[in-house]
């Protein structure tokens, strides 16, 4: 127990002192996760609305596949993207492997189904009479889109936050596509795995405490948005 408490004390000291290496790793994680979430949201929010409101052949199959992708392991996503952007892959000439851009690509693919599915569910909860009234009053496509965004705003924001929570704590994509390169692609999760194996227990705990704090904030926001939607 003394070993554990000693590691925790040293970890807290690293955080309080704003250890440069800790700050750099946290910044890399936050930066990559934020960009990934923004890009996935730009695609996923309109996609979720479209899936909810547009009927097409094979929609049931599409929904089934979408729901299956919600629990897709990160290493599977990492493997799939790795096969595309590796030097012998079809996108190898873009030189995305072991770069921040490669991680972002993998993370976007990882959370896109989550955002699409949660936005779809949020749109489904809107009273159909609101949308039908807008159509009867001659609302344009853009106006109807804005109406849906407004009515489902809490659910949509919750979807974005949930996506962010998924990527900030993932390790498979970051490790396989980023290579855990110091000062380039080393994230909180990959650094925890590496530093713990190296025997830097306190450093791993420091990053773990920070990740736990971020997860708490993310879950608090999701809870707040869900309760706000009901109110």
PDB file of C-alpha atoms in Angstrom:
ATOM      1  CA  UNK A   1       0.000   0.000   0.000  1.00  0.00           C
ATOM      2  CA  UNK A   2       2.898   2.340   0.722  1.00  0.00           C
ATOM      3  CA  UNK A   3       4.073   1.883  -2.855  1.00  0.00           C
ATOM      4  CA  UNK A   4       0.660   2.842  -4.192  1.00  0.00           C
ATOM      5  CA  UNK A   5       0.201   5.854  -1.917  1.00  0.00           C
ATOM      6  CA  UNK A   6       3.706   7.018  -2.731  1.00  0.00           C
ATOM      7  CA  UNK A   7       2.916   6.825  -6.432  1.00  0.00           C
ATOM      8  CA  UNK A   8      -0.302   8.782  -5.960  1.00  0.00           C
ATOM      9  CA  UNK A   9       1.482  11.523  -4.001  1.00  0.00           C
ATOM     10  CA  UNK A  10       4.147  11.851  -6.682  1.00  0.00           C
ATOM     11  CA  UNK A  11       1.457  11.882  -9.360  1.00  0.00           C
ATOM     12  CA  UNK A  12      -0.405  14.730  -7.652  1.00  0.00           C
ATOM     13  CA  UNK A  13       2.864  16.633  -7.369  1.00  0.00           C
ATOM     14  CA  UNK A  14       3.463  16.230 -11.117  1.00  0.00           C
ATOM     15  CA  UNK A  15       0.011  17.630 -11.842  1.00  0.00           C
ATOM     16  CA  UNK A  16       0.309  20.564  -9.438  1.00  0.00           C
ATOM     17  CA  UNK A  17       3.745  21.460 -10.783  1.00  0.00           C
ATOM     18  CA  UNK A  18       2.417  21.275 -14.361  1.00  0.00           C
ATOM     19  CA  UNK A  19       5.139  18.886 -15.431  1.00  0.00           C
ATOM     20  CA  UNK A  20       6.022  19.837 -19.046  1.00  0.00           C
ATOM     21  CA  UNK A  21       5.825  16.260 -20.317  1.00  0.00           C
ATOM     22  CA  UNK A  22       2.436  15.707 -18.700  1.00  0.00           C
ATOM     23  CA  UNK A  23       1.094  18.977 -20.118  1.00  0.00           C
ATOM     24  CA  UNK A  24       2.381  18.103 -23.590  1.00  0.00           C
ATOM     25  CA  UNK A  25       0.753  14.672 -23.577  1.00  0.00           C
ATOM     26  CA  UNK A  26      -2.561  16.022 -22.284  1.00  0.00           C
ATOM     27  CA  UNK A  27      -2.531  18.809 -24.872  1.00  0.00           C
ATOM     28  CA  UNK A  28      -1.889  16.307 -27.680  1.00  0.00           C
ATOM     29  CA  UNK A  29      -4.818  14.158 -26.532  1.00  0.00           C
ATOM     30  CA  UNK A  30      -7.208  17.085 -26.144  1.00  0.00           C
ATOM     31  CA  UNK A  31      -6.191  18.592 -29.483  1.00  0.00           C
ATOM     32  CA  UNK A  32      -6.555  15.395 -31.505  1.00  0.00           C
ATOM     33  CA  UNK A  33      -9.807  14.397 -29.779  1.00  0.00           C
ATOM     34  CA  UNK A  34     -11.329  17.848 -30.298  1.00  0.00           C
ATOM     35  CA  UNK A  35     -10.491  17.927 -34.003  1.00  0.00           C
ATOM     36  CA  UNK A  36     -11.779  14.374 -34.470  1.00  0.00           C
ATOM     37  CA  UNK A  37     -15.038  15.166 -32.695  1.00  0.00           C
ATOM     38  CA  UNK A  38     -15.599  18.353 -34.699  1.00  0.00           C
ATOM     39  CA  UNK A  39     -15.030  16.577 -38.021  1.00  0.00           C
ATOM     40  CA  UNK A  40     -17.228  13.632 -37.031  1.00  0.00           C
ATOM     41  CA  UNK A  41     -19.954  16.052 -35.892  1.00  0.00           C
ATOM     42  CA  UNK A  42     -19.898  17.941 -39.192  1.00  0.00           C
ATOM     43  CA  UNK A  43     -20.643  14.655 -40.950  1.00  0.00           C
ATOM     44  CA  UNK A  44     -22.618  12.871 -38.257  1.00  0.00           C
ATOM     45  CA  UNK A  45     -25.206  15.501 -37.317  1.00  0.00           C
ATOM     46  CA  UNK A  46     -26.618  15.959 -40.846  1.00  0.00           C
ATOM     47  CA  UNK A  47     -26.206  12.211 -41.346  1.00  0.00           C
ATOM     48  CA  UNK A  48     -28.239  11.405 -38.247  1.00  0.00           C
ATOM     49  CA  UNK A  49     -30.996  13.792 -39.295  1.00  0.00           C
ATOM     50  CA  UNK A  50     -31.057  12.294 -42.793  1.00  0.00           C
ATOM     51  CA  UNK A  51     -31.240   8.730 -41.470  1.00  0.00           C
ATOM     52  CA  UNK A  52     -34.115   9.730 -39.204  1.00  0.00           C
ATOM     53  CA  UNK A  53     -36.204  11.596 -41.765  1.00  0.00           C
ATOM     54  CA  UNK A  54     -35.451   9.928 -45.095  1.00  0.00           C
ATOM     55  CA  UNK A  55     -36.931   6.530 -45.921  1.00  0.00           C
ATOM     56  CA  UNK A  56     -34.911   4.372 -48.290  1.00  0.00           C
ATOM     57  CA  UNK A  57     -34.642   0.763 -49.331  1.00  0.00           C
ATOM     58  CA  UNK A  58     -32.591  -1.257 -46.888  1.00  0.00           C
ATOM     59  CA  UNK A  59     -33.000   1.249 -44.046  1.00  0.00           C
ATOM     60  CA  UNK A  60     -33.612  -1.528 -41.519  1.00  0.00           C
ATOM     61  CA  UNK A  61     -30.372  -3.216 -42.542  1.00  0.00           C
ATOM     62  CA  UNK A  62     -28.558   0.128 -42.366  1.00  0.00           C
ATOM     63  CA  UNK A  63     -29.868   0.765 -38.846  1.00  0.00           C
ATOM     64  CA  UNK A  64     -28.800  -2.729 -37.788  1.00  0.00           C
ATOM     65  CA  UNK A  65     -25.281  -2.194 -39.123  1.00  0.00           C
ATOM     66  CA  UNK A  66     -25.143   1.249 -37.518  1.00  0.00           C
ATOM     67  CA  UNK A  67     -26.129  -0.157 -34.129  1.00  0.00           C
ATOM     68  CA  UNK A  68     -23.515  -2.897 -34.507  1.00  0.00           C
ATOM     69  CA  UNK A  69     -20.800  -0.321 -35.175  1.00  0.00           C
ATOM     70  CA  UNK A  70     -21.554   1.385 -31.851  1.00  0.00           C
ATOM     71  CA  UNK A  71     -19.624  -1.323 -30.020  1.00  0.00           C
ATOM     72  CA  UNK A  72     -16.863  -1.712 -32.595  1.00  0.00           C
ATOM     73  CA  UNK A  73     -13.521  -2.390 -30.835  1.00  0.00           C
ATOM     74  CA  UNK A  74     -10.966   0.366 -31.308  1.00  0.00           C
ATOM     75  CA  UNK A  75      -8.295  -2.098 -32.413  1.00  0.00           C
ATOM     76  CA  UNK A  76     -10.533  -3.238 -35.278  1.00  0.00           C
ATOM     77  CA  UNK A  77     -10.894   0.356 -36.452  1.00  0.00           C
ATOM     78  CA  UNK A  78      -7.162   0.815 -36.052  1.00  0.00           C
ATOM     79  CA  UNK A  79      -6.452  -2.314 -38.091  1.00  0.00           C
ATOM     80  CA  UNK A  80      -8.858  -1.303 -40.871  1.00  0.00           C
ATOM     81  CA  UNK A  81      -7.443   2.201 -41.180  1.00  0.00           C
ATOM     82  CA  UNK A  82      -3.875   0.899 -40.863  1.00  0.00           C
ATOM     83  CA  UNK A  83      -4.431  -1.347 -43.882  1.00  0.00           C
ATOM     84  CA  UNK A  84      -5.533   1.705 -45.865  1.00  0.00           C
ATOM     85  CA  UNK A  85      -2.846   4.208 -44.884  1.00  0.00           C
ATOM     86  CA  UNK A  86       0.145   1.888 -44.443  1.00  0.00           C
ATOM     87  CA  UNK A  87       2.947   2.443 -46.908  1.00  0.00           C
ATOM     88  CA  UNK A  88       1.736  -0.460 -49.054  1.00  0.00           C
ATOM     89  CA  UNK A  89      -1.938   0.455 -48.689  1.00  0.00           C
ATOM     90  CA  UNK A  90      -4.095   2.332 -51.216  1.00  0.00           C
ATOM     91  CA  UNK A  91      -3.675   5.610 -49.298  1.00  0.00           C
ATOM     92  CA  UNK A  92      -0.046   5.078 -48.380  1.00  0.00           C
ATOM     93  CA  UNK A  93       1.127   7.917 -50.604  1.00  0.00           C
ATOM     94  CA  UNK A  94      -0.643  10.384 -48.299  1.00  0.00           C
ATOM     95  CA  UNK A  95       1.851   9.489 -45.545  1.00  0.00           C
ATOM     96  CA  UNK A  96      -0.738   9.528 -42.755  1.00  0.00           C
ATOM     97  CA  UNK A  97       0.632   6.591 -40.783  1.00  0.00           C
ATOM     98  CA  UNK A  98       2.221   7.508 -37.443  1.00  0.00           C
ATOM     99  CA  UNK A  99       0.979  11.095 -37.655  1.00  0.00           C
ATOM    100  CA  UNK A 100      -1.678  13.105 -35.864  1.00  0.00           C
ATOM    101  CA  UNK A 101      -3.737  13.156 -39.063  1.00  0.00           C
ATOM    102  CA  UNK A 102      -3.759   9.368 -39.120  1.00  0.00           C
ATOM    103  CA  UNK A 103      -5.067   9.258 -35.549  1.00  0.00           C
ATOM    104  CA  UNK A 104      -7.744  11.819 -36.392  1.00  0.00           C
ATOM    105  CA  UNK A 105      -8.888   9.759 -39.387  1.00  0.00           C
ATOM    106  CA  UNK A 106      -9.208   6.646 -37.249  1.00  0.00           C
ATOM    107  CA  UNK A 107     -10.996   8.461 -34.438  1.00  0.00           C
ATOM    108  CA  UNK A 108     -13.486  10.046 -36.835  1.00  0.00           C
ATOM    109  CA  UNK A 109     -14.353   6.605 -38.190  1.00  0.00           C
ATOM    110  CA  UNK A 110     -14.620   5.291 -34.625  1.00  0.00           C
ATOM    111  CA  UNK A 111     -17.126   7.851 -33.329  1.00  0.00           C
ATOM    112  CA  UNK A 112     -19.054   8.670 -36.500  1.00  0.00           C
ATOM    113  CA  UNK A 113     -21.553   5.813 -35.950  1.00  0.00           C
ATOM    114  CA  UNK A 114     -22.041   6.958 -32.342  1.00  0.00           C
ATOM    115  CA  UNK A 115     -22.899  10.523 -33.311  1.00  0.00           C
ATOM    116  CA  UNK A 116     -25.129   9.443 -36.207  1.00  0.00           C
ATOM    117  CA  UNK A 117     -27.054   6.972 -34.025  1.00  0.00           C
ATOM    118  CA  UNK A 118     -27.523   9.343 -31.081  1.00  0.00           C
ATOM    119  CA  UNK A 119     -28.592  12.220 -33.329  1.00  0.00           C
ATOM    120  CA  UNK A 120     -31.020   9.886 -35.080  1.00  0.00           C
ATOM    121  CA  UNK A 121     -32.505   8.902 -31.723  1.00  0.00           C
ATOM    122  CA  UNK A 122     -32.750  12.556 -30.665  1.00  0.00           C
ATOM    123  CA  UNK A 123     -34.632  13.432 -33.854  1.00  0.00           C
ATOM    124  CA  UNK A 124     -36.984  10.480 -33.358  1.00  0.00           C
ATOM    125  CA  UNK A 125     -38.028  11.920 -29.998  1.00  0.00           C
ATOM    126  CA  UNK A 126     -39.310  15.142 -31.580  1.00  0.00           C
ATOM    127  CA  UNK A 127     -43.081  15.326 -31.911  1.00  0.00           C
ATOM    128  CA  UNK A 128     -43.879  14.631 -35.582  1.00  0.00           C
ATOM    129  CA  UNK A 129     -46.580  17.304 -35.505  1.00  0.00           C
ATOM    130  CA  UNK A 130     -43.935  20.013 -35.162  1.00  0.00           C
ATOM    131  CA  UNK A 131     -42.150  18.879 -38.320  1.00  0.00           C
ATOM    132  CA  UNK A 132     -45.412  18.301 -40.222  1.00  0.00           C
ATOM    133  CA  UNK A 133     -46.633  21.781 -39.291  1.00  0.00           C
ATOM    134  CA  UNK A 134     -43.429  23.300 -40.642  1.00  0.00           C
ATOM    135  CA  UNK A 135     -43.942  21.464 -43.932  1.00  0.00           C
ATOM    136  CA  UNK A 136     -47.583  22.573 -44.171  1.00  0.00           C
ATOM    137  CA  UNK A 137     -46.512  26.181 -43.650  1.00  0.00           C
ATOM    138  CA  UNK A 138     -44.131  25.934 -46.583  1.00  0.00           C
ATOM    139  CA  UNK A 139     -40.842  25.810 -44.680  1.00  0.00           C
ATOM    140  CA  UNK A 140     -37.821  25.299 -46.893  1.00  0.00           C
ATOM    141  CA  UNK A 141     -35.394  22.436 -46.455  1.00  0.00           C
ATOM    142  CA  UNK A 142     -32.948  24.721 -44.670  1.00  0.00           C
ATOM    143  CA  UNK A 143     -35.656  25.996 -42.337  1.00  0.00           C
ATOM    144  CA  UNK A 144     -36.785  22.463 -41.508  1.00  0.00           C
ATOM    145  CA  UNK A 145     -33.178  21.473 -40.836  1.00  0.00           C
ATOM    146  CA  UNK A 146     -32.758  24.404 -38.447  1.00  0.00           C
ATOM    147  CA  UNK A 147     -36.031  23.493 -36.748  1.00  0.00           C
ATOM    148  CA  UNK A 148     -34.858  19.946 -36.102  1.00  0.00           C
ATOM    149  CA  UNK A 149     -31.516  21.203 -34.788  1.00  0.00           C
ATOM    150  CA  UNK A 150     -33.304  23.567 -32.422  1.00  0.00           C
ATOM    151  CA  UNK A 151     -35.807  21.012 -31.135  1.00  0.00           C
ATOM    152  CA  UNK A 152     -33.192  18.297 -30.613  1.00  0.00           C
ATOM    153  CA  UNK A 153     -30.344  20.559 -29.501  1.00  0.00           C
ATOM    154  CA  UNK A 154     -29.785  18.864 -26.139  1.00  0.00           C
ATOM    155  CA  UNK A 155     -29.726  15.410 -27.672  1.00  0.00           C
ATOM    156  CA  UNK A 156     -27.386  16.565 -30.427  1.00  0.00           C
ATOM    157  CA  UNK A 157     -25.004  18.188 -27.962  1.00  0.00           C
ATOM    158  CA  UNK A 158     -25.144  15.013 -25.898  1.00  0.00           C
ATOM    159  CA  UNK A 159     -24.171  13.009 -28.989  1.00  0.00           C
ATOM    160  CA  UNK A 160     -21.159  15.248 -29.598  1.00  0.00           C
ATOM    161  CA  UNK A 161     -20.042  15.022 -25.971  1.00  0.00           C
ATOM    162  CA  UNK A 162     -20.465  11.239 -26.006  1.00  0.00           C
ATOM    163  CA  UNK A 163     -18.306  11.057 -29.117  1.00  0.00           C
ATOM    164  CA  UNK A 164     -15.621  13.130 -27.436  1.00  0.00           C
ATOM    165  CA  UNK A 165     -15.723  10.899 -24.390  1.00  0.00           C
ATOM    166  CA  UNK A 166     -15.207   7.877 -26.608  1.00  0.00           C
ATOM    167  CA  UNK A 167     -12.089   9.180 -28.383  1.00  0.00           C
ATOM    168  CA  UNK A 168     -10.383  10.816 -25.396  1.00  0.00           C
ATOM    169  CA  UNK A 169     -10.191   7.445 -23.650  1.00  0.00           C
ATOM    170  CA  UNK A 170      -9.456   5.130 -26.573  1.00  0.00           C
ATOM    171  CA  UNK A 171      -6.070   3.482 -26.971  1.00  0.00           C
ATOM    172  CA  UNK A 172      -6.256   1.084 -29.932  1.00  0.00           C
ATOM    173  CA  UNK A 173      -6.526   3.662 -32.708  1.00  0.00           C
ATOM    174  CA  UNK A 174      -3.935   5.987 -31.201  1.00  0.00           C
ATOM    175  CA  UNK A 175      -1.424   3.198 -30.634  1.00  0.00           C
ATOM    176  CA  UNK A 176      -1.777   1.528 -34.031  1.00  0.00           C
ATOM    177  CA  UNK A 177      -2.033   4.634 -36.193  1.00  0.00           C
ATOM    178  CA  UNK A 178       0.046   7.075 -34.156  1.00  0.00           C
ATOM    179  CA  UNK A 179       2.853   4.833 -33.003  1.00  0.00           C
ATOM    180  CA  UNK A 180       3.073   6.511 -29.574  1.00  0.00           C
ATOM    181  CA  UNK A 181       5.807   8.882 -30.776  1.00  0.00           C
ATOM    182  CA  UNK A 182       7.015  11.309 -28.139  1.00  0.00           C
ATOM    183  CA  UNK A 183       6.020  14.938 -28.744  1.00  0.00           C
ATOM    184  CA  UNK A 184       4.128  13.929 -31.878  1.00  0.00           C
ATOM    185  CA  UNK A 185       1.427  11.300 -31.350  1.00  0.00           C
ATOM    186  CA  UNK A 186       1.761  10.266 -27.703  1.00  0.00           C
ATOM    187  CA  UNK A 187      -1.659  10.550 -26.062  1.00  0.00           C
ATOM    188  CA  UNK A 188      -2.786  10.080 -22.473  1.00  0.00           C
ATOM    189  CA  UNK A 189      -3.830   6.457 -22.933  1.00  0.00           C
ATOM    190  CA  UNK A 190      -0.784   5.345 -24.926  1.00  0.00           C
ATOM    191  CA  UNK A 191       1.518   7.149 -22.500  1.00  0.00           C
ATOM    192  CA  UNK A 192      -0.098   5.417 -19.509  1.00  0.00           C
ATOM    193  CA  UNK A 193       0.549   2.012 -21.090  1.00  0.00           C
ATOM    194  CA  UNK A 194       4.138   2.880 -21.995  1.00  0.00           C
ATOM    195  CA  UNK A 195       5.212   4.637 -18.801  1.00  0.00           C
ATOM    196  CA  UNK A 196       3.695   1.999 -16.526  1.00  0.00           C
ATOM    197  CA  UNK A 197       5.586  -0.731 -18.367  1.00  0.00           C
ATOM    198  CA  UNK A 198       8.758   1.343 -17.990  1.00  0.00           C
ATOM    199  CA  UNK A 199       8.254   1.493 -14.233  1.00  0.00           C
ATOM    200  CA  UNK A 200       7.237   5.167 -14.091  1.00  0.00           C
ATOM    201  CA  UNK A 201       4.248   4.334 -11.935  1.00  0.00           C
ATOM    202  CA  UNK A 202       3.673   7.853 -10.606  1.00  0.00           C
ATOM    203  CA  UNK A 203       3.730   9.321 -14.115  1.00  0.00           C
ATOM    204  CA  UNK A 204       1.124   6.814 -15.251  1.00  0.00           C
ATOM    205  CA  UNK A 205      -1.049   7.618 -12.231  1.00  0.00           C
ATOM    206  CA  UNK A 206      -0.811  11.353 -12.960  1.00  0.00           C
ATOM    207  CA  UNK A 207      -2.095  10.817 -16.489  1.00  0.00           C
ATOM    208  CA  UNK A 208      -4.727   8.411 -15.187  1.00  0.00           C
ATOM    209  CA  UNK A 209      -6.044  10.997 -12.723  1.00  0.00           C
ATOM    210  CA  UNK A 210      -6.250  13.589 -15.483  1.00  0.00           C
ATOM    211  CA  UNK A 211      -8.077  11.160 -17.776  1.00  0.00           C
ATOM    212  CA  UNK A 212     -10.452  10.273 -14.943  1.00  0.00           C
ATOM    213  CA  UNK A 213     -11.167  13.984 -14.411  1.00  0.00           C
ATOM    214  CA  UNK A 214     -11.897  14.471 -18.106  1.00  0.00           C
ATOM    215  CA  UNK A 215     -14.207  11.445 -18.081  1.00  0.00           C
ATOM    216  CA  UNK A 216     -16.049  12.857 -15.064  1.00  0.00           C
ATOM    217  CA  UNK A 217     -16.568  16.185 -16.827  1.00  0.00           C
ATOM    218  CA  UNK A 218     -17.781  14.443 -19.987  1.00  0.00           C
ATOM    219  CA  UNK A 219     -20.280  12.289 -18.091  1.00  0.00           C
ATOM    220  CA  UNK A 220     -21.464  15.285 -16.077  1.00  0.00           C
ATOM    221  CA  UNK A 221     -22.133  17.180 -19.312  1.00  0.00           C
ATOM    222  CA  UNK A 222     -24.018  14.220 -20.782  1.00  0.00           C
ATOM    223  CA  UNK A 223     -26.173  13.966 -17.653  1.00  0.00           C
ATOM    224  CA  UNK A 224     -26.796  17.715 -17.680  1.00  0.00           C
ATOM    225  CA  UNK A 225     -27.800  17.693 -21.341  1.00  0.00           C
ATOM    226  CA  UNK A 226     -30.092  14.701 -20.852  1.00  0.00           C
ATOM    227  CA  UNK A 227     -31.875  16.309 -17.902  1.00  0.00           C
ATOM    228  CA  UNK A 228     -32.032  19.620 -19.765  1.00  0.00           C
ATOM    229  CA  UNK A 229     -33.698  17.873 -22.683  1.00  0.00           C
ATOM    230  CA  UNK A 230     -36.394  16.455 -20.407  1.00  0.00           C
ATOM    231  CA  UNK A 231     -37.040  19.839 -18.829  1.00  0.00           C
TER     232      UNK A 231
END
